[in-house]
DNA sequence: CGTCCTCTTGATTCCCTTCAATATGAGTGG
DNA sequence: CCACTCATATTGAAGGGAATCAAGAGGACG
């Protein structure tokens, strides 16, 4: 087979120059991957961390179940994203990670991460920057939850997911694997109210969500409703890296 | 004068072993610091980033003003915390940073950061981990905003700030520089409602907030109300580094 | 072809916001 | 030392947005 693109390598390359030996090391580290069905927990709250998960295909999310039984989703992971909790700092996971779609994910052991960090400073730096960008996404999320109306909130998240998905899959008509229940868990709302908001967005001609997949009818309109400023995503044009 | 403790070095040392040359480099980089009054913007939304801010004394916060005029605070910065947006990835700041108290902060230029990253891999790694920990704090914040009641939300934030403040200042009776308006901006609520929640917490004997400073009367009770699990703060015992 | 998951809609309730008025203390200047 | 001003805190009343409760429709799947 030909050389398959590795979403993780692509992403890191966007954050800093990588040499051939860097990409080779990354590809070697993520060579062994596993497939998982949807709704499969990759790691659960309370587990001992220690592996770096690298999403190669499919989506996942970080979430936490609260004592009252409600669920909060804190992040969406797409191809190229990775998640890492350093085992030497944290004894137990404070949240879980679950696939949203069937997914292919590679895991890198703590020892191998250490080796890579020691031997490939450019990788360390790129991952540091990747971390900074992820943090910006979380901050934007906090802003949404704190100060945006529910319709703005939904529209804003859809804009973010649309742009992020688009940078790993440039299909013409993107379809995002989102259910109303998942949206509710991500935005701290009830499924019932999410449904009403989505109806409003549908009637406005901005987007349609049905049976687990979302279609953006009018990205411009959606962005306008959300008051969206894509600056925070820190996306770079991909053309330079091709 | 004797050797003053550098909160930044102390914090990073908690995340990984640093050699004498590492700490020397960090101390040299943060040697030149400036004092700022309270409510002073260190950097504003729209500015070009490029400096690494290191809080040496005092508190600050990240915030964003939305088009409708409301403000959302996304993070509190305490001595030892730093904030960094890589200039080569982000053209303009997507939020501002402002001091909450009079503060002493050092700045490191982009060029010097690069040099440090290239020459001191242990520092890079420690900062990467520091970043991971900060991200955990943001995730906890999202959980609070999404799925906790207002009283739990206030109590939870107070627990977090109390523990974080305590790890840099072990005074017997900690007093946190928080106003009701600031709390409201941080938790996405109105000052009026914050006031009512605080009244409830006061009457429960958990904590008291008055005229810009907060006292925790009963940390245990507060933690119980919040459903607080300090796991996510990834704090380590400081004794080992003394 | 029944079961389950996802989505939809209506009615009611309640938490929080909004609006408004007042209190209280800190800082300032005469 | 006191009047003045401003930021902060407090409390009440009314309104609205989202949750809750409840019932049902429509596919997907075995």
Short mmCIF file of C-alpha atoms (C1' of nucleotides) in Angstrom, two decimals:
data_model
loop_
_atom_site.label_atom_id
_atom_site.label_comp_id
_atom_site.label_asym_id
_atom_site.label_seq_id
_atom_site.Cartn_x
_atom_site.Cartn_y
_atom_site.Cartn_z
CA UNK A 1 0.00 0.00 0.00
CA UNK A 2 0.99 3.61 -0.48
CA UNK A 3 2.00 5.97 2.25
CA UNK A 4 -1.14 6.74 4.22
CA UNK A 5 -1.45 10.20 5.64
CA UNK A 6 -1.09 10.29 9.37
CA UNK A 7 -3.47 12.90 10.80
CA UNK A 8 -1.36 13.30 13.92
CA UNK A 9 1.81 14.08 11.98
CA UNK A 10 -0.11 16.47 9.74
CA UNK A 11 -1.45 18.33 12.69
CA UNK A 12 1.84 18.68 14.52
CA UNK A 13 3.54 19.81 11.33
CA UNK A 14 1.12 22.72 11.40
CA UNK A 15 2.60 23.88 14.70
CA UNK A 16 6.28 23.82 13.90
CA UNK A 17 8.79 22.51 11.41
CA UNK A 18 9.46 18.79 11.69
CA UNK A 19 12.39 17.00 10.12
CA UNK A 20 12.23 13.60 8.44
CA UNK A 21 13.51 11.94 11.58
CA UNK A 22 10.77 13.62 13.60
CA UNK A 23 7.99 12.42 11.33
CA UNK A 24 9.56 8.98 11.15
CA UNK A 25 9.60 8.77 14.94
CA UNK A 26 5.96 9.87 15.13
CA UNK A 27 4.89 7.42 12.48
CA UNK A 28 6.74 4.61 14.19
CA UNK A 29 5.15 5.47 17.52
CA UNK A 30 1.64 5.48 16.06
CA UNK A 31 2.14 2.53 13.73
CA UNK A 32 0.24 0.14 15.95
CA UNK A 33 -3.35 1.22 16.13
CA UNK A 34 -6.65 -0.38 17.13
CA UNK A 35 -10.20 0.00 15.92
CA UNK A 36 -13.03 0.66 18.34
CA UNK A 37 -16.80 0.71 17.87
CA UNK A 38 -18.77 3.83 18.68
CA UNK A 39 -19.62 4.60 22.30
CA UNK A 40 -16.57 2.74 23.50
CA UNK A 41 -14.72 4.10 26.52
CA UNK A 42 -11.02 4.42 25.73
CA UNK A 43 -10.30 5.25 29.35
CA UNK A 44 -12.56 5.80 32.33
CA UNK A 45 -12.62 8.20 35.23
CA UNK A 46 -10.65 6.63 38.03
CA UNK A 47 -8.35 4.63 35.76
CA UNK A 48 -4.62 5.09 36.06
CA UNK A 49 -3.49 7.20 33.12
CA UNK A 50 -0.20 6.63 31.36
CA UNK A 51 -0.99 6.25 27.69
CA UNK A 52 -1.06 8.93 25.07
CA UNK A 53 -4.09 8.40 22.87
CA UNK A 54 -3.82 9.54 19.29
CA UNK A 55 -6.97 9.74 17.20
CA UNK A 56 -6.23 8.55 13.69
CA UNK A 57 -9.77 8.16 12.41
CA UNK A 58 -13.18 8.94 13.87
CA UNK A 59 -14.35 11.20 16.66
CA UNK A 60 -14.27 10.90 20.43
CA UNK A 61 -15.09 13.10 23.38
CA UNK A 62 -13.95 13.76 26.90
CA UNK A 63 -16.76 13.61 29.43
CA UNK A 64 -17.56 13.35 33.09
CA UNK A 65 -20.59 11.91 34.87
CA UNK A 66 -21.62 13.91 37.91
CA UNK A 67 -23.03 12.51 41.14
CA UNK A 68 -26.53 13.61 40.11
CA UNK A 69 -26.27 11.44 37.02
CA UNK A 70 -25.92 14.20 34.44
CA UNK A 71 -23.12 14.15 31.93
CA UNK A 72 -20.87 16.96 30.77
CA UNK A 73 -18.82 16.69 27.60
CA UNK A 74 -15.71 18.85 27.77
CA UNK A 75 -14.03 18.32 24.44
CA UNK A 76 -14.37 16.74 21.05
CA UNK A 77 -11.42 14.84 19.66
CA UNK A 78 -10.98 14.51 15.91
CA UNK A 79 -8.38 12.80 13.75
CA UNK A 80 -4.97 14.21 14.62
CA UNK A 81 -5.96 15.19 18.14
CA UNK A 82 -4.27 13.49 21.02
CA UNK A 83 -4.85 13.37 24.71
CA UNK A 84 -2.41 12.81 27.41
CA UNK A 85 -2.47 12.94 31.16
CA UNK A 86 1.00 12.59 32.63
CA UNK A 87 0.98 9.58 34.92
CA UNK A 88 3.61 11.02 37.19
CA UNK A 89 1.42 14.00 38.07
CA UNK A 90 -2.02 12.52 38.20
CA UNK A 91 -2.85 9.32 40.00
CA UNK A 92 -6.32 8.83 38.54
CA UNK A 93 -8.23 10.11 35.57
CA UNK A 94 -10.71 12.82 36.51
CA UNK A 95 -12.80 12.19 33.42
CA UNK A 96 -13.45 9.57 30.75
CA UNK A 97 -12.87 9.46 27.02
CA UNK A 98 -15.33 7.78 24.69
CA UNK A 99 -15.58 7.25 20.97
CA UNK A 100 -18.47 8.97 19.21
CA UNK A 101 -18.03 7.13 15.91
CA UNK A 102 -16.18 3.95 15.05
CA UNK A 103 -12.58 5.04 15.47
CA UNK A 104 -8.99 4.08 14.89
CA UNK A 105 -6.69 5.15 17.68
CA UNK A 106 -3.05 4.58 18.42
CA UNK A 107 -1.64 4.56 21.93
CA UNK A 108 1.87 5.50 22.95
CA UNK A 109 3.25 4.31 26.24
CA UNK A 110 4.50 6.69 28.88
CA UNK A 111 8.01 5.37 28.38
CA UNK A 112 7.91 5.96 24.64
CA UNK A 113 6.55 9.46 25.14
CA UNK A 114 9.46 10.21 27.43
CA UNK A 115 11.90 8.86 24.88
CA UNK A 116 10.38 10.97 22.13
CA UNK A 117 10.43 14.07 24.27
CA UNK A 118 14.06 13.51 25.13
CA UNK A 119 15.22 12.74 21.62
CA UNK A 120 13.06 15.00 19.47
CA UNK A 121 12.80 18.52 20.87
CA UNK A 122 10.88 19.73 17.84
CA UNK A 123 8.14 17.24 18.61
CA UNK A 124 8.03 18.38 22.21
CA UNK A 125 7.70 21.96 21.11
CA UNK A 126 4.98 21.17 18.57
CA UNK A 127 3.03 19.26 21.17
CA UNK A 128 3.40 22.12 23.60
CA UNK A 129 1.91 24.46 21.03
CA UNK A 130 -0.82 21.97 20.21
CA UNK A 131 -1.63 22.01 23.89
CA UNK A 132 -1.84 25.80 23.90
CA UNK A 133 -4.27 25.70 21.01
CA UNK A 134 -6.45 23.12 22.73
CA UNK A 135 -6.51 25.37 25.74
CA UNK A 136 -7.77 28.21 23.60
CA UNK A 137 -10.62 26.00 22.46
CA UNK A 138 -11.55 25.25 26.06
CA UNK A 139 -11.51 28.94 26.90
CA UNK A 140 -13.84 29.69 24.00
CA UNK A 141 -16.11 26.99 25.32
CA UNK A 142 -16.21 28.63 28.73
CA UNK A 143 -17.12 31.93 27.15
CA UNK A 144 -19.99 30.27 25.32
CA UNK A 145 -21.35 28.55 28.37
CA UNK A 146 -21.06 31.64 30.51
CA UNK A 147 -22.26 34.47 28.36
CA UNK A 148 -23.93 33.33 25.17
CA UNK A 149 -27.62 32.69 24.67
CA UNK A 150 -28.61 29.13 23.97
CA UNK A 151 -29.03 29.69 20.25
CA UNK A 152 -25.68 31.44 20.02
CA UNK A 153 -24.15 28.66 22.04
CA UNK A 154 -25.36 25.93 19.73
CA UNK A 155 -24.43 27.88 16.62
CA UNK A 156 -20.99 28.64 18.01
CA UNK A 157 -20.15 25.04 18.77
CA UNK A 158 -21.38 23.98 15.34
CA UNK A 159 -19.11 26.56 13.72
CA UNK A 160 -16.15 25.28 15.69
CA UNK A 161 -16.81 21.65 14.87
CA UNK A 162 -17.46 22.48 11.25
CA UNK A 163 -14.13 24.27 10.83
CA UNK A 164 -12.18 21.69 12.76
CA UNK A 165 -13.76 18.83 10.85
CA UNK A 166 -13.11 20.63 7.62
CA UNK A 167 -9.41 20.84 8.26
CA UNK A 168 -9.16 17.06 8.37
CA UNK A 169 -11.85 16.25 5.82
CA UNK A 170 -12.49 18.62 2.98
CA UNK A 171 -15.57 16.89 1.60
CA UNK A 172 -17.99 19.19 -0.10
CA UNK A 173 -21.01 18.58 2.11
CA UNK A 174 -19.63 17.83 5.56
CA UNK A 175 -21.77 15.70 7.82
CA UNK A 176 -20.91 15.82 11.50
CA UNK A 177 -21.69 12.81 13.71
CA UNK A 178 -23.62 14.69 16.40
CA UNK A 179 -26.84 13.78 18.16
CA UNK A 180 -29.04 16.19 20.05
CA UNK A 181 -28.32 14.36 23.28
CA UNK A 182 -24.58 14.75 22.74
CA UNK A 183 -25.01 18.43 22.02
CA UNK A 184 -27.01 18.82 25.21
CA UNK A 185 -24.26 17.13 27.20
CA UNK A 186 -21.65 19.34 25.60
CA UNK A 187 -23.47 22.61 26.15
CA UNK A 188 -24.96 21.98 29.57
CA UNK A 189 -28.54 22.02 28.37
CA UNK A 190 -31.41 19.54 28.26
CA UNK A 191 -32.13 17.53 25.09
CA UNK A 192 -35.61 19.04 25.01
CA UNK A 193 -34.33 22.56 24.89
CA UNK A 194 -31.60 21.69 22.42
CA UNK A 195 -34.34 20.36 20.20
CA UNK A 196 -36.15 23.69 20.28
CA UNK A 197 -33.03 25.65 19.56
CA UNK A 198 -32.18 23.39 16.65
CA UNK A 199 -35.65 23.86 15.29
CA UNK A 200 -35.09 27.61 15.33
CA UNK A 201 -31.76 27.21 13.54
CA UNK A 202 -33.37 24.93 10.99
CA UNK A 203 -36.17 27.40 10.35
CA UNK A 204 -33.60 30.15 9.98
CA UNK A 205 -32.03 28.06 7.22
CA UNK A 206 -28.68 27.78 8.99
CA UNK A 207 -28.31 24.08 9.68
CA UNK A 208 -30.12 20.76 9.99
CA UNK A 209 -29.58 18.01 12.51
CA UNK A 210 -31.23 14.68 12.05
CA UNK A 211 -30.65 11.15 13.18
CA UNK A 212 -27.15 11.56 14.45
CA UNK A 213 -25.63 13.70 11.77
CA UNK A 214 -25.50 17.39 11.22
CA UNK A 215 -25.44 19.35 8.00
CA UNK A 216 -24.49 22.99 7.78
CA UNK A 217 -26.78 24.55 5.22
CA UNK A 218 -25.40 28.07 5.47
CA UNK A 219 -22.06 28.44 7.29
CA UNK A 220 -22.14 32.23 6.91
CA UNK A 221 -25.53 32.58 8.50
CA UNK A 222 -24.58 30.19 11.26
CA UNK A 223 -21.43 32.15 12.01
CA UNK A 224 -23.41 35.35 12.08
CA UNK A 225 -25.87 33.96 14.61
CA UNK A 226 -23.01 32.64 16.75
CA UNK A 227 -20.99 35.83 16.63
CA UNK A 228 -18.20 33.50 15.59
CA UNK A 229 -14.60 34.62 15.34
CA UNK A 230 -12.43 31.76 14.18
CA UNK A 231 -9.30 33.41 15.43
CA UNK A 232 -9.15 31.25 18.53
CA UNK A 233 -8.88 28.01 16.60
CA UNK A 234 -5.41 29.05 15.46
CA UNK A 235 -5.85 27.21 12.23
CA UNK A 236 -3.22 27.55 9.60
CA UNK A 237 -3.56 27.14 5.91
CA UNK A 238 -2.72 23.60 5.08
CA UNK A 239 -1.35 24.39 1.67
CA UNK A 240 2.16 25.05 2.93
CA UNK A 241 2.57 21.57 4.31
CA UNK A 242 1.33 19.60 1.33
CA UNK B 1 19.53 40.55 49.76
CA UNK B 2 19.08 36.83 50.10
CA UNK B 3 17.84 34.54 47.40
CA UNK B 4 14.17 35.26 46.91
CA UNK B 5 11.95 32.36 46.04
CA UNK B 6 10.79 32.44 42.46
CA UNK B 7 7.21 31.18 42.30
CA UNK B 8 7.60 30.20 38.65
CA UNK B 9 10.64 28.02 39.30
CA UNK B 10 8.94 26.46 42.30
CA UNK B 11 5.91 25.58 40.25
CA UNK B 12 7.81 24.05 37.34
CA UNK B 13 9.96 22.06 39.72
CA UNK B 14 6.74 20.42 40.84
CA UNK B 15 6.24 19.04 37.35
CA UNK B 16 9.61 17.52 36.66
CA UNK B 17 13.19 17.46 37.87
CA UNK B 18 15.16 20.58 37.04
CA UNK B 19 18.93 20.86 37.21
CA UNK B 20 20.82 23.85 38.52
CA UNK B 21 21.36 25.11 35.00
CA UNK B 22 17.62 24.89 34.33
CA UNK B 23 16.68 26.93 37.38
CA UNK B 24 19.46 29.39 36.65
CA UNK B 25 18.13 29.89 33.14
CA UNK B 26 14.59 30.40 34.44
CA UNK B 27 15.73 32.83 37.10
CA UNK B 28 17.76 34.78 34.58
CA UNK B 29 14.83 34.94 32.19
CA UNK B 30 12.47 36.23 34.88
CA UNK B 31 14.99 38.51 36.58
CA UNK B 32 13.57 41.65 35.06
CA UNK B 33 10.07 42.19 36.35
CA UNK B 34 7.63 45.08 36.56
CA UNK B 35 5.00 46.09 39.05
CA UNK B 36 1.46 46.88 37.96
CA UNK B 37 -1.49 48.34 39.82
CA UNK B 38 -4.71 46.40 40.10
CA UNK B 39 -7.12 46.36 37.17
CA UNK B 40 -4.29 46.89 34.74
CA UNK B 41 -4.45 45.14 31.37
CA UNK B 42 -1.24 43.26 30.72
CA UNK B 43 -2.36 42.51 27.18
CA UNK B 44 -5.60 43.19 25.37
CA UNK B 45 -7.72 41.30 22.92
CA UNK B 46 -6.51 42.15 19.44
CA UNK B 47 -2.92 42.82 20.49
CA UNK B 48 -0.16 40.89 18.83
CA UNK B 49 1.07 38.27 21.29
CA UNK B 50 4.70 37.29 21.59
CA UNK B 51 5.58 37.66 25.23
CA UNK B 52 5.42 35.02 27.91
CA UNK B 53 3.95 36.57 31.06
CA UNK B 54 5.07 35.10 34.34
CA UNK B 55 3.17 36.04 37.49
CA UNK B 56 5.61 36.50 40.35
CA UNK B 57 3.32 38.21 42.83
CA UNK B 58 -0.37 39.05 42.85
CA UNK B 59 -3.33 37.71 40.92
CA UNK B 60 -4.57 38.26 37.40
CA UNK B 61 -7.28 36.85 35.19
CA UNK B 62 -7.95 36.08 31.55
CA UNK B 63 -11.18 37.58 30.29
CA UNK B 64 -13.13 38.46 27.21
CA UNK B 65 -15.72 41.18 26.62
CA UNK B 66 -18.54 40.05 24.36
CA UNK B 67 -20.37 42.18 21.81
CA UNK B 68 -23.33 42.54 24.18
CA UNK B 69 -21.03 44.14 26.75
CA UNK B 70 -20.90 41.26 29.22
CA UNK B 71 -17.61 39.93 30.46
CA UNK B 72 -16.47 36.36 30.91
CA UNK B 73 -13.46 35.49 33.04
CA UNK B 74 -11.85 32.26 31.87
CA UNK B 75 -8.97 31.76 34.25
CA UNK B 76 -7.32 33.04 37.37
CA UNK B 77 -3.56 33.45 37.36
CA UNK B 78 -1.63 33.24 40.61
CA UNK B 79 2.05 33.54 41.45
CA UNK B 80 3.97 30.93 39.48
CA UNK B 81 1.41 30.75 36.71
CA UNK B 82 2.40 31.84 33.26
CA UNK B 83 0.57 32.51 30.07
CA UNK B 84 1.82 32.26 26.60
CA UNK B 85 0.32 32.46 23.17
CA UNK B 86 2.82 31.53 20.48
CA UNK B 87 3.13 34.45 18.09
CA UNK B 88 3.82 32.22 15.13
CA UNK B 89 0.47 30.49 15.43
CA UNK B 90 -1.85 33.27 16.50
CA UNK B 91 -1.93 36.67 14.87
CA UNK B 92 -4.03 38.41 17.50
CA UNK B 93 -5.01 37.79 21.10
CA UNK B 94 -8.53 36.43 21.39
CA UNK B 95 -8.84 37.59 25.00
CA UNK B 96 -7.29 40.00 27.47
CA UNK B 97 -5.33 39.55 30.67
CA UNK B 98 -5.80 41.89 33.59
CA UNK B 99 -4.37 42.14 37.09
CA UNK B 100 -6.80 41.63 39.95
CA UNK B 101 -4.44 42.84 42.65
CA UNK B 102 -1.26 44.91 42.47
CA UNK B 103 1.12 42.47 40.82
CA UNK B 104 4.71 41.81 39.89
CA UNK B 105 5.12 40.14 36.54
CA UNK B 106 8.09 39.20 34.43
CA UNK B 107 7.94 38.93 30.66
CA UNK B 108 10.05 36.73 28.45
CA UNK B 109 10.44 37.54 24.79
CA UNK B 110 9.47 35.09 22.09
CA UNK B 111 13.12 34.80 21.08
CA UNK B 112 14.21 33.96 24.61
CA UNK B 113 11.45 31.41 24.98
CA UNK B 114 12.67 29.73 21.80
CA UNK B 115 16.22 29.71 23.11
CA UNK B 116 15.15 28.20 26.40
CA UNK B 117 13.08 25.54 24.67
CA UNK B 118 15.99 24.63 22.45
CA UNK B 119 18.61 24.54 25.17
CA UNK B 120 16.72 23.20 28.17
CA UNK B 121 14.52 20.23 27.30
CA UNK B 122 13.60 19.65 30.93
CA UNK B 123 12.05 23.11 31.04
CA UNK B 124 10.11 22.43 27.87
CA UNK B 125 8.77 19.23 29.32
CA UNK B 126 7.84 20.85 32.64
CA UNK B 127 6.01 23.62 30.82
CA UNK B 128 4.21 21.07 28.68
CA UNK B 129 3.00 19.34 31.82
CA UNK B 130 2.08 22.66 33.40
CA UNK B 131 -0.03 23.26 30.34
CA UNK B 132 -1.75 19.91 30.72
CA UNK B 133 -2.60 20.75 34.30
CA UNK B 134 -4.02 24.14 33.34
CA UNK B 135 -6.15 22.37 30.79
CA UNK B 136 -7.54 20.13 33.49
CA UNK B 137 -8.55 23.22 35.43
CA UNK B 138 -10.38 24.58 32.40
CA UNK B 139 -12.18 21.30 31.93
CA UNK B 140 -13.31 21.33 35.55
CA UNK B 141 -14.58 24.84 34.98
CA UNK B 142 -16.65 23.68 32.02
CA UNK B 143 -18.16 20.91 34.11
CA UNK B 144 -19.14 23.46 36.74
CA UNK B 145 -20.72 25.84 34.30
CA UNK B 146 -22.57 23.11 32.50
CA UNK B 147 -23.90 20.85 35.17
CA UNK B 148 -23.60 22.30 38.63
CA UNK B 149 -26.22 24.37 40.44
CA UNK B 150 -25.31 27.95 41.19
CA UNK B 151 -24.48 27.30 44.83
CA UNK B 152 -22.34 24.30 43.92
CA UNK B 153 -20.68 26.36 41.23
CA UNK B 154 -19.68 29.15 43.56
CA UNK B 155 -18.54 26.74 46.25
CA UNK B 156 -16.53 24.74 43.73
CA UNK B 157 -14.65 27.73 42.40
CA UNK B 158 -13.92 28.90 45.92
CA UNK B 159 -12.48 25.49 46.76
CA UNK B 160 -10.26 25.59 43.72
CA UNK B 161 -8.99 29.08 44.41
CA UNK B 162 -8.50 28.28 48.06
CA UNK B 163 -6.32 25.26 47.34
CA UNK B 164 -4.37 26.95 44.60
CA UNK B 165 -3.78 30.04 46.70
CA UNK B 166 -2.75 27.88 49.60
CA UNK B 167 -0.02 26.19 47.60
CA UNK B 168 1.70 29.53 47.07
CA UNK B 169 0.79 31.18 50.36
CA UNK B 170 0.36 29.05 53.46
CA UNK B 171 -0.93 31.80 55.74
CA UNK B 172 -3.23 30.56 58.45
CA UNK B 173 -6.30 32.57 57.49
CA UNK B 174 -6.19 32.96 53.72
CA UNK B 175 -7.95 35.97 52.27
CA UNK B 176 -8.69 35.79 48.56
CA UNK B 177 -8.96 39.02 46.55
CA UNK B 178 -12.35 38.33 45.00
CA UNK B 179 -15.31 40.63 44.53
CA UNK B 180 -18.86 39.54 43.83
CA UNK B 181 -18.72 41.17 40.40
CA UNK B 182 -15.58 39.22 39.54
CA UNK B 183 -17.18 36.00 40.68
CA UNK B 184 -20.20 36.74 38.54
CA UNK B 185 -17.99 37.30 35.51
CA UNK B 186 -16.13 34.08 36.18
CA UNK B 187 -19.20 31.91 36.66
CA UNK B 188 -21.47 33.39 34.03
CA UNK B 189 -24.00 34.72 36.50
CA UNK B 190 -25.32 38.14 37.49
CA UNK B 191 -23.87 39.99 40.47
CA UNK B 192 -27.35 40.06 42.02
CA UNK B 193 -27.69 36.33 41.98
CA UNK B 194 -24.12 35.80 43.13
CA UNK B 195 -24.99 37.96 46.07
CA UNK B 196 -27.88 35.71 47.00
CA UNK B 197 -25.84 32.56 46.64
CA UNK B 198 -23.12 34.02 48.80
CA UNK B 199 -25.65 34.91 51.41
CA UNK B 200 -26.75 31.29 51.47
CA UNK B 201 -23.16 30.12 51.83
CA UNK B 202 -22.59 32.62 54.60
CA UNK B 203 -25.67 31.49 56.45
CA UNK B 204 -24.55 27.90 56.05
CA UNK B 205 -21.34 28.92 57.80
CA UNK B 206 -19.13 27.93 54.89
CA UNK B 207 -17.56 31.19 53.77
CA UNK B 208 -17.79 34.97 53.91
CA UNK B 209 -17.17 37.46 51.13
CA UNK B 210 -16.99 41.13 51.91
CA UNK B 211 -15.54 44.17 50.31
CA UNK B 212 -13.23 42.48 47.87
CA UNK B 213 -11.84 39.68 49.96
CA UNK B 214 -13.03 36.22 50.73
CA UNK B 215 -12.56 34.13 53.84
CA UNK B 216 -13.22 30.43 54.00
CA UNK B 217 -14.80 29.74 57.35
CA UNK B 218 -15.19 26.00 56.91
CA UNK B 219 -13.27 24.45 53.99
CA UNK B 220 -14.75 21.02 54.68
CA UNK B 221 -18.30 22.23 54.55
CA UNK B 222 -17.58 24.25 51.43
CA UNK B 223 -16.06 21.23 49.72
CA UNK B 224 -19.05 19.15 50.68
CA UNK B 225 -21.47 21.64 49.16
CA UNK B 226 -19.37 21.84 46.01
CA UNK B 227 -18.97 18.11 45.63
CA UNK B 228 -15.32 18.97 45.30
CA UNK B 229 -12.69 16.45 44.26
CA UNK B 230 -9.29 18.05 44.25
CA UNK B 231 -7.85 15.36 42.06
CA UNK B 232 -8.02 17.53 38.96
CA UNK B 233 -5.72 20.19 40.35
CA UNK B 234 -2.83 17.73 40.16
CA UNK B 235 -1.20 19.32 43.13
CA UNK B 236 1.84 17.70 44.56
CA UNK B 237 3.14 17.90 48.07
CA UNK B 238 5.58 20.75 48.20
CA UNK B 239 7.69 19.19 50.91
CA UNK B 240 9.91 17.33 48.48
CA UNK B 241 11.08 20.49 46.78
CA UNK B 242 11.87 22.55 49.87
"C1'" DC C 1 -42.36 -6.60 13.61
"C1'" DG C 2 -41.37 -5.49 18.05
"C1'" DT C 3 -37.89 -2.82 20.52
"C1'" DC C 4 -34.92 0.83 21.17
"C1'" DC C 5 -32.87 5.11 20.09
"C1'" DT C 6 -33.60 9.62 18.44
"C1'" DC C 7 -36.38 13.31 17.75
"C1'" DT C 8 -40.62 16.29 18.53
"C1'" DT C 9 -44.09 19.03 20.84
"C1'" DG C 10 -47.06 20.83 24.69
"C1'" DA C 11 -47.91 22.33 29.56
"C1'" DT C 12 -46.20 23.65 33.85
"C1'" DT C 13 -42.74 25.01 37.13
"C1'" DC C 14 -38.85 27.39 38.83
"C1'" DC C 15 -34.27 29.36 38.82
"C1'" DC C 16 -32.11 33.23 37.45
"C1'" DT C 17 -32.23 37.69 35.22
"C1'" DT C 18 -33.76 42.19 34.99
"C1'" DC C 19 -35.09 46.41 36.94
"C1'" DA C 20 -35.01 49.36 40.78
"C1'" DA C 21 -33.81 51.31 45.09
"C1'" DT C 22 -30.80 51.63 48.94
"C1'" DA C 23 -26.87 50.77 52.07
"C1'" DT C 24 -22.13 50.90 53.23
"C1'" DG C 25 -17.40 51.63 53.04
"C1'" DA C 26 -13.04 53.48 50.76
"C1'" DG C 27 -10.78 57.08 48.82
"C1'" DT C 28 -10.41 62.09 47.66
"C1'" DG C 29 -10.22 66.82 48.18
"C1'" DG C 30 -11.59 71.00 50.33
"C1'" DC D 1 -12.36 66.42 59.71
"C1'" DC D 2 -16.16 66.28 56.89
"C1'" DA D 3 -18.60 66.41 52.38
"C1'" DC D 4 -18.53 64.14 48.11
"C1'" DT D 5 -18.09 60.47 44.96
"C1'" DC D 6 -17.53 55.96 43.42
"C1'" DA D 7 -17.20 51.00 43.83
"C1'" DT D 8 -19.23 47.31 46.19
"C1'" DA D 9 -22.85 45.00 48.39
"C1'" DT D 10 -27.82 44.16 49.58
"C1'" DT D 11 -32.70 43.38 49.07
"C1'" DG D 12 -37.36 43.32 46.76
"C1'" DA D 13 -40.52 42.60 42.84
"C1'" DA D 14 -41.56 41.10 38.35
"C1'" DG D 15 -40.60 38.71 34.08
"C1'" DG D 16 -38.48 35.28 31.09
"C1'" DG D 17 -35.85 31.40 29.55
"C1'" DA D 18 -34.80 26.83 30.39
"C1'" DA D 19 -35.87 22.64 33.07
"C1'" DT D 20 -39.09 19.28 34.08
"C1'" DC D 21 -42.84 16.30 33.19
"C1'" DA D 22 -45.43 13.89 29.84
"C1'" DA D 23 -46.76 11.84 25.54
"C1'" DG D 24 -45.97 10.41 21.04
"C1'" DA D 25 -43.79 9.93 16.20
"C1'" DG D 26 -40.37 7.99 13.15
"C1'" DG D 27 -36.49 5.24 11.75
"C1'" DA D 28 -32.96 1.68 12.50
"C1'" DC D 29 -31.99 -2.80 13.68
"C1'" DG D 30 -32.14 -7.57 14.92
#
